[in-house]
PDB file of C-alpha atoms in Angstrom:
ATOM      1  CA  UNK A   1      -0.004   0.017   0.111  1.00  0.00           C
ATOM      2  CA  UNK A   2       2.599   2.092   0.475  1.00  0.00           C
ATOM      3  CA  UNK A   3       4.024   1.890  -2.939  1.00  0.00           C
ATOM      4  CA  UNK A   4       0.298   2.788  -4.168  1.00  0.00           C
ATOM      5  CA  UNK A   5       0.069   6.263  -1.842  1.00  0.00           C
ATOM      6  CA  UNK A   6       3.861   7.163  -3.377  1.00  0.00           C
ATOM      7  CA  UNK A   7       3.141   6.336  -6.901  1.00  0.00           C
ATOM      8  CA  UNK A   8      -0.194   8.474  -6.430  1.00  0.00           C
ATOM      9  CA  UNK A   9       1.611  10.893  -4.726  1.00  0.00           C
ATOM     10  CA  UNK A  10       4.277  11.411  -7.611  1.00  0.00           C
ATOM     11  CA  UNK A  11       1.185  11.469 -10.095  1.00  0.00           C
ATOM     12  CA  UNK A  12      -0.299  14.193  -8.152  1.00  0.00           C
ATOM     13  CA  UNK A  13       2.759  16.128  -8.325  1.00  0.00           C
ATOM     14  CA  UNK A  14       3.174  15.472 -12.503  1.00  0.00           C
ATOM     15  CA  UNK A  15      -0.376  16.907 -12.609  1.00  0.00           C
ATOM     16  CA  UNK A  16       0.404  19.321 -10.558  1.00  0.00           C
ATOM     17  CA  UNK A  17       3.719  20.852 -11.969  1.00  0.00           C
ATOM     18  CA  UNK A  18       1.828  20.597 -15.934  1.00  0.00           C
ATOM     19  CA  UNK A  19      -0.981  22.346 -14.915  1.00  0.00           C
ATOM     20  CA  UNK A  20       1.917  25.289 -13.430  1.00  0.00           C
ATOM     21  CA  UNK A  21       3.538  25.281 -16.270  1.00  0.00           C
ATOM     22  CA  UNK A  22       0.652  25.930 -18.758  1.00  0.00           C
ATOM     23  CA  UNK A  23      -0.394  29.147 -16.338  1.00  0.00           C
ATOM     24  CA  UNK A  24      -0.275  32.044 -18.809  1.00  0.00           C
ATOM     25  CA  UNK A  25      -1.712  30.067 -21.501  1.00  0.00           C
ATOM     26  CA  UNK A  26      -4.272  31.263 -24.158  1.00  0.00           C
ATOM     27  CA  UNK A  27      -5.894  28.871 -26.150  1.00  0.00           C
ATOM     28  CA  UNK A  28      -5.063  29.545 -29.799  1.00  0.00           C
ATOM     29  CA  UNK A  29      -8.103  30.078 -32.285  1.00  0.00           C
ATOM     30  CA  UNK A  30      -8.196  27.200 -34.588  1.00  0.00           C
ATOM     31  CA  UNK A  31      -8.671  28.393 -38.246  1.00  0.00           C
ATOM     32  CA  UNK A  32     -10.997  26.646 -40.542  1.00  0.00           C
ATOM     33  CA  UNK A  33     -10.619  25.934 -43.807  1.00  0.00           C
ATOM     34  CA  UNK A  34     -14.132  24.415 -45.499  1.00  0.00           C
ATOM     35  CA  UNK A  35     -13.259  22.800 -48.608  1.00  0.00           C
ATOM     36  CA  UNK A  36     -15.811  22.242 -51.621  1.00  0.00           C
ATOM     37  CA  UNK A  37     -17.072  18.951 -52.161  1.00  0.00           C
ATOM     38  CA  UNK A  38     -16.625  18.078 -55.969  1.00  0.00           C
ATOM     39  CA  UNK A  39     -20.371  15.709 -56.674  1.00  0.00           C
ATOM     40  CA  UNK A  40     -19.605  12.483 -57.685  1.00  0.00           C
ATOM     41  CA  UNK A  41     -21.549  13.784 -60.951  1.00  0.00           C
ATOM     42  CA  UNK A  42     -18.924  15.804 -61.784  1.00  0.00           C
ATOM     43  CA  UNK A  43     -16.114  14.073 -61.619  1.00  0.00           C
ATOM     44  CA  UNK A  44     -17.717  11.414 -63.579  1.00  0.00           C
ATOM     45  CA  UNK A  45     -17.625  13.881 -66.350  1.00  0.00           C
ATOM     46  CA  UNK A  46     -14.569  15.455 -65.955  1.00  0.00           C
ATOM     47  CA  UNK A  47     -13.249  11.734 -66.049  1.00  0.00           C
ATOM     48  CA  UNK A  48     -14.966  11.157 -69.436  1.00  0.00           C
ATOM     49  CA  UNK A  49     -13.816  14.433 -70.876  1.00  0.00           C
ATOM     50  CA  UNK A  50     -10.460  13.540 -69.973  1.00  0.00           C
ATOM     51  CA  UNK A  51     -10.677  10.284 -72.015  1.00  0.00           C
ATOM     52  CA  UNK A  52     -12.454  11.950 -75.003  1.00  0.00           C
ATOM     53  CA  UNK A  53      -9.898  14.573 -75.109  1.00  0.00           C
ATOM     54  CA  UNK A  54      -7.426  11.547 -74.737  1.00  0.00           C
ATOM     55  CA  UNK A  55      -8.736   9.852 -77.767  1.00  0.00           C
ATOM     56  CA  UNK A  56      -9.320  12.619 -80.002  1.00  0.00           C
ATOM     57  CA  UNK A  57      -5.358  13.203 -80.075  1.00  0.00           C
ATOM     58  CA  UNK A  58      -5.100  10.250 -81.880  1.00  0.00           C
ATOM     59  CA  UNK A  59      -7.924   9.423 -83.273  1.00  0.00           C
ATOM     60  CA  UNK A  60      -9.363  11.393 -86.220  1.00  0.00           C
ATOM     61  CA  UNK A  61     -12.030  10.480 -88.633  1.00  0.00           C
ATOM     62  CA  UNK A  62     -11.081  12.716 -90.897  1.00  0.00           C
ATOM     63  CA  UNK A  63      -7.261  10.977 -92.029  1.00  0.00           C
ATOM     64  CA  UNK A  64      -7.744   7.687 -93.898  1.00  0.00           C
ATOM     65  CA  UNK A  65      -4.780   5.301 -94.055  1.00  0.00           C
ATOM     66  CA  UNK A  66      -3.869   3.890 -97.104  1.00  0.00           C
ATOM     67  CA  UNK A  67      -4.865   0.292 -95.666  1.00  0.00           C
ATOM     68  CA  UNK A  68      -7.320  -1.802 -97.113  1.00  0.00           C
ATOM     69  CA  UNK A  69     -10.145  -2.859 -94.739  1.00  0.00           C
ATOM     70  CA  UNK A  70     -12.740  -4.491 -97.563  1.00  0.00           C
ATOM     71  CA  UNK A  71     -10.192  -7.774 -97.044  1.00  0.00           C
ATOM     72  CA  UNK A  72      -8.163  -8.961 -94.674  1.00  0.00           C
ATOM     73  CA  UNK A  73      -6.828  -6.732 -92.259  1.00  0.00           C
ATOM     74  CA  UNK A  74      -3.054  -6.248 -92.640  1.00  0.00           C
ATOM     75  CA  UNK A  75      -0.953  -3.483 -91.014  1.00  0.00           C
ATOM     76  CA  UNK A  76       2.454  -3.065 -89.856  1.00  0.00           C
ATOM     77  CA  UNK A  77       4.083   0.023 -88.237  1.00  0.00           C
ATOM     78  CA  UNK A  78       7.061   0.970 -90.611  1.00  0.00           C
ATOM     79  CA  UNK A  79      10.271   0.217 -89.617  1.00  0.00           C
ATOM     80  CA  UNK A  80       8.847  -2.474 -87.375  1.00  0.00           C
ATOM     81  CA  UNK A  81       9.341  -6.660 -88.407  1.00  0.00           C
ATOM     82  CA  UNK A  82       7.086  -7.199 -91.477  1.00  0.00           C
ATOM     83  CA  UNK A  83       6.900 -11.065 -90.084  1.00  0.00           C
ATOM     84  CA  UNK A  84       4.613  -9.400 -86.710  1.00  0.00           C
ATOM     85  CA  UNK A  85       1.573  -9.601 -88.702  1.00  0.00           C
ATOM     86  CA  UNK A  86       2.838 -13.463 -89.858  1.00  0.00           C
ATOM     87  CA  UNK A  87       2.675 -14.090 -86.358  1.00  0.00           C
ATOM     88  CA  UNK A  88      -0.392 -12.420 -85.238  1.00  0.00           C
ATOM     89  CA  UNK A  89      -2.266 -14.442 -88.106  1.00  0.00           C
ATOM     90  CA  UNK A  90      -0.886 -17.657 -87.123  1.00  0.00           C
ATOM     91  CA  UNK A  91      -1.706 -17.037 -83.420  1.00  0.00           C
ATOM     92  CA  UNK A  92       2.119 -17.245 -82.215  1.00  0.00           C
ATOM     93  CA  UNK A  93       0.551 -14.255 -79.944  1.00  0.00           C
ATOM     94  CA  UNK A  94      -2.308 -15.159 -77.605  1.00  0.00           C
ATOM     95  CA  UNK A  95      -4.432 -11.426 -76.602  1.00  0.00           C
ATOM     96  CA  UNK A  96      -4.637 -11.343 -72.778  1.00  0.00           C
ATOM     97  CA  UNK A  97      -7.241  -8.450 -73.143  1.00  0.00           C
ATOM     98  CA  UNK A  98     -10.490  -8.478 -75.032  1.00  0.00           C
ATOM     99  CA  UNK A  99     -12.237  -5.359 -76.261  1.00  0.00           C
ATOM    100  CA  UNK A 100     -15.807  -5.828 -77.512  1.00  0.00           C
ATOM    101  CA  UNK A 101     -16.996  -2.776 -78.830  1.00  0.00           C
ATOM    102  CA  UNK A 102     -20.764  -3.887 -79.880  1.00  0.00           C
ATOM    103  CA  UNK A 103     -23.482  -1.511 -80.016  1.00  0.00           C
ATOM    104  CA  UNK A 104     -21.067   1.345 -79.327  1.00  0.00           C
ATOM    105  CA  UNK A 105     -20.619   4.391 -81.492  1.00  0.00           C
ATOM    106  CA  UNK A 106     -17.775   6.022 -82.993  1.00  0.00           C
ATOM    107  CA  UNK A 107     -17.281   8.676 -80.505  1.00  0.00           C
ATOM    108  CA  UNK A 108     -17.260   5.733 -77.510  1.00  0.00           C
ATOM    109  CA  UNK A 109     -15.456   3.231 -79.734  1.00  0.00           C
ATOM    110  CA  UNK A 110     -12.464   6.041 -79.787  1.00  0.00           C
ATOM    111  CA  UNK A 111     -12.361   6.554 -75.760  1.00  0.00           C
ATOM    112  CA  UNK A 112     -12.416   2.782 -75.337  1.00  0.00           C
ATOM    113  CA  UNK A 113      -9.453   2.480 -78.072  1.00  0.00           C
ATOM    114  CA  UNK A 114      -7.429   4.906 -76.202  1.00  0.00           C
ATOM    115  CA  UNK A 115      -8.209   2.778 -72.825  1.00  0.00           C
ATOM    116  CA  UNK A 116      -7.176  -0.108 -74.119  1.00  0.00           C
ATOM    117  CA  UNK A 117      -4.116   0.765 -75.665  1.00  0.00           C
ATOM    118  CA  UNK A 118      -3.565   2.764 -72.531  1.00  0.00           C
ATOM    119  CA  UNK A 119      -4.462  -0.378 -70.363  1.00  0.00           C
ATOM    120  CA  UNK A 120      -2.015  -2.913 -72.186  1.00  0.00           C
ATOM    121  CA  UNK A 121       1.145  -0.493 -71.611  1.00  0.00           C
ATOM    122  CA  UNK A 122       0.530  -0.499 -68.078  1.00  0.00           C
ATOM    123  CA  UNK A 123      -0.442  -3.966 -67.424  1.00  0.00           C
ATOM    124  CA  UNK A 124       2.879  -4.902 -69.731  1.00  0.00           C
ATOM    125  CA  UNK A 125       0.536  -6.713 -72.084  1.00  0.00           C
ATOM    126  CA  UNK A 126       1.726  -6.892 -75.660  1.00  0.00           C
ATOM    127  CA  UNK A 127      -1.447  -8.640 -77.380  1.00  0.00           C
ATOM    128  CA  UNK A 128      -5.034  -7.505 -77.099  1.00  0.00           C
ATOM    129  CA  UNK A 129      -8.107  -8.772 -79.691  1.00  0.00           C
ATOM    130  CA  UNK A 130     -10.763  -5.837 -80.926  1.00  0.00           C
ATOM    131  CA  UNK A 131     -14.123  -7.673 -81.320  1.00  0.00           C
ATOM    132  CA  UNK A 132     -15.475  -4.687 -83.880  1.00  0.00           C
ATOM    133  CA  UNK A 133     -18.465  -7.493 -85.366  1.00  0.00           C
ATOM    134  CA  UNK A 134     -19.436  -7.344 -88.769  1.00  0.00           C
ATOM    135  CA  UNK A 135     -22.937  -5.900 -89.072  1.00  0.00           C
ATOM    136  CA  UNK A 136     -22.930  -2.691 -91.478  1.00  0.00           C
ATOM    137  CA  UNK A 137     -19.639  -2.738 -91.348  1.00  0.00           C
ATOM    138  CA  UNK A 138     -19.029   0.477 -90.088  1.00  0.00           C
ATOM    139  CA  UNK A 139     -16.776  -0.401 -86.984  1.00  0.00           C
ATOM    140  CA  UNK A 140     -15.410  -2.759 -89.397  1.00  0.00           C
ATOM    141  CA  UNK A 141     -13.595  -0.424 -91.711  1.00  0.00           C
ATOM    142  CA  UNK A 142     -13.136   2.530 -88.869  1.00  0.00           C
ATOM    143  CA  UNK A 143     -11.539   0.351 -85.999  1.00  0.00           C
ATOM    144  CA  UNK A 144      -8.226  -0.501 -87.781  1.00  0.00           C
ATOM    145  CA  UNK A 145      -8.565   3.399 -89.354  1.00  0.00           C
ATOM    146  CA  UNK A 146      -8.166   4.555 -86.022  1.00  0.00           C
ATOM    147  CA  UNK A 147      -5.498   1.859 -84.623  1.00  0.00           C
ATOM    148  CA  UNK A 148      -3.350   2.794 -87.697  1.00  0.00           C
ATOM    149  CA  UNK A 149      -3.021   6.494 -86.000  1.00  0.00           C
ATOM    150  CA  UNK A 150      -1.852   5.662 -82.275  1.00  0.00           C
ATOM    151  CA  UNK A 151       1.844   5.975 -82.360  1.00  0.00           C
ATOM    152  CA  UNK A 152       2.196   2.281 -79.799  1.00  0.00           C
ATOM    153  CA  UNK A 153       0.106  -0.050 -82.137  1.00  0.00           C
ATOM    154  CA  UNK A 154       3.183  -2.187 -83.290  1.00  0.00           C
ATOM    155  CA  UNK A 155       1.227  -4.870 -85.811  1.00  0.00           C
ATOM    156  CA  UNK A 156      -2.560  -5.882 -86.376  1.00  0.00           C
ATOM    157  CA  UNK A 157      -3.969  -8.354 -88.187  1.00  0.00           C
ATOM    158  CA  UNK A 158      -7.504  -9.991 -88.785  1.00  0.00           C
ATOM    159  CA  UNK A 159      -8.154 -12.011 -85.508  1.00  0.00           C
ATOM    160  CA  UNK A 160      -7.920 -16.164 -86.079  1.00  0.00           C
ATOM    161  CA  UNK A 161     -11.587 -17.775 -85.879  1.00  0.00           C
ATOM    162  CA  UNK A 162     -11.060 -18.598 -82.309  1.00  0.00           C
ATOM    163  CA  UNK A 163     -10.855 -14.995 -81.613  1.00  0.00           C
ATOM    164  CA  UNK A 164     -13.683 -13.702 -83.750  1.00  0.00           C
ATOM    165  CA  UNK A 165     -12.320 -13.957 -87.310  1.00  0.00           C
ATOM    166  CA  UNK A 166     -13.473 -11.448 -89.521  1.00  0.00           C
ATOM    167  CA  UNK A 167     -15.009  -9.621 -86.579  1.00  0.00           C
ATOM    168  CA  UNK A 168     -12.145  -9.066 -84.776  1.00  0.00           C
ATOM    169  CA  UNK A 169      -8.485  -7.838 -84.986  1.00  0.00           C
ATOM    170  CA  UNK A 170      -5.669  -8.687 -83.268  1.00  0.00           C
ATOM    171  CA  UNK A 171      -3.182  -6.072 -82.183  1.00  0.00           C
ATOM    172  CA  UNK A 172       0.443  -5.739 -80.495  1.00  0.00           C
ATOM    173  CA  UNK A 173       0.959  -3.207 -78.845  1.00  0.00           C
ATOM    174  CA  UNK A 174       4.478  -1.598 -78.492  1.00  0.00           C
ATOM    175  CA  UNK A 175       6.169  -2.526 -75.447  1.00  0.00           C
ATOM    176  CA  UNK A 176       9.675  -0.435 -75.062  1.00  0.00           C
ATOM    177  CA  UNK A 177      10.915  -2.713 -72.016  1.00  0.00           C
ATOM    178  CA  UNK A 178       9.955  -5.549 -74.046  1.00  0.00           C
ATOM    179  CA  UNK A 179      13.025  -7.561 -75.041  1.00  0.00           C
ATOM    180  CA  UNK A 180      10.827 -10.075 -77.197  1.00  0.00           C
ATOM    181  CA  UNK A 181      10.162  -7.237 -79.892  1.00  0.00           C
ATOM    182  CA  UNK A 182      13.248  -7.022 -80.906  1.00  0.00           C
ATOM    183  CA  UNK A 183      13.834  -3.781 -82.532  1.00  0.00           C
TER     184      UNK A 183
END
């Protein structure tokens, strides 16, 4: 019991010293800053505007590249190995991402293509499949024309049957850290 009373006395002395040291101290007035909260709809709209701007940067409806979109789609970026298109055709590359564009309009397609290529680069995925369908052939002609304009598309070829055949295209994305692309 003697120990408990000594420790209580020491504690009371500590509190007394603390109170003494606070004599003459005035509380400060706290400044408060009210942050304006952004509504979720505004942030969603902002993200959509950024996506639209990014897709418009790469993809133009007015530019028509010199590729045949009525037959088998086949493209290799100038300066890249022509053998890449043959490897895509033979199925040497299996797509790790598949983008289905059925039912989308051209503006949304541009945004989705830009997002797909960005995702491929971010996740270090070399090959992706874009399913555009056949339908009225609008996207069948536009998708390759858009892809040719993107600087990170190394090659593309009509997909093998197991990935969509005439209604899809396989792309190879330029991954500068990937040694398998042997430049």
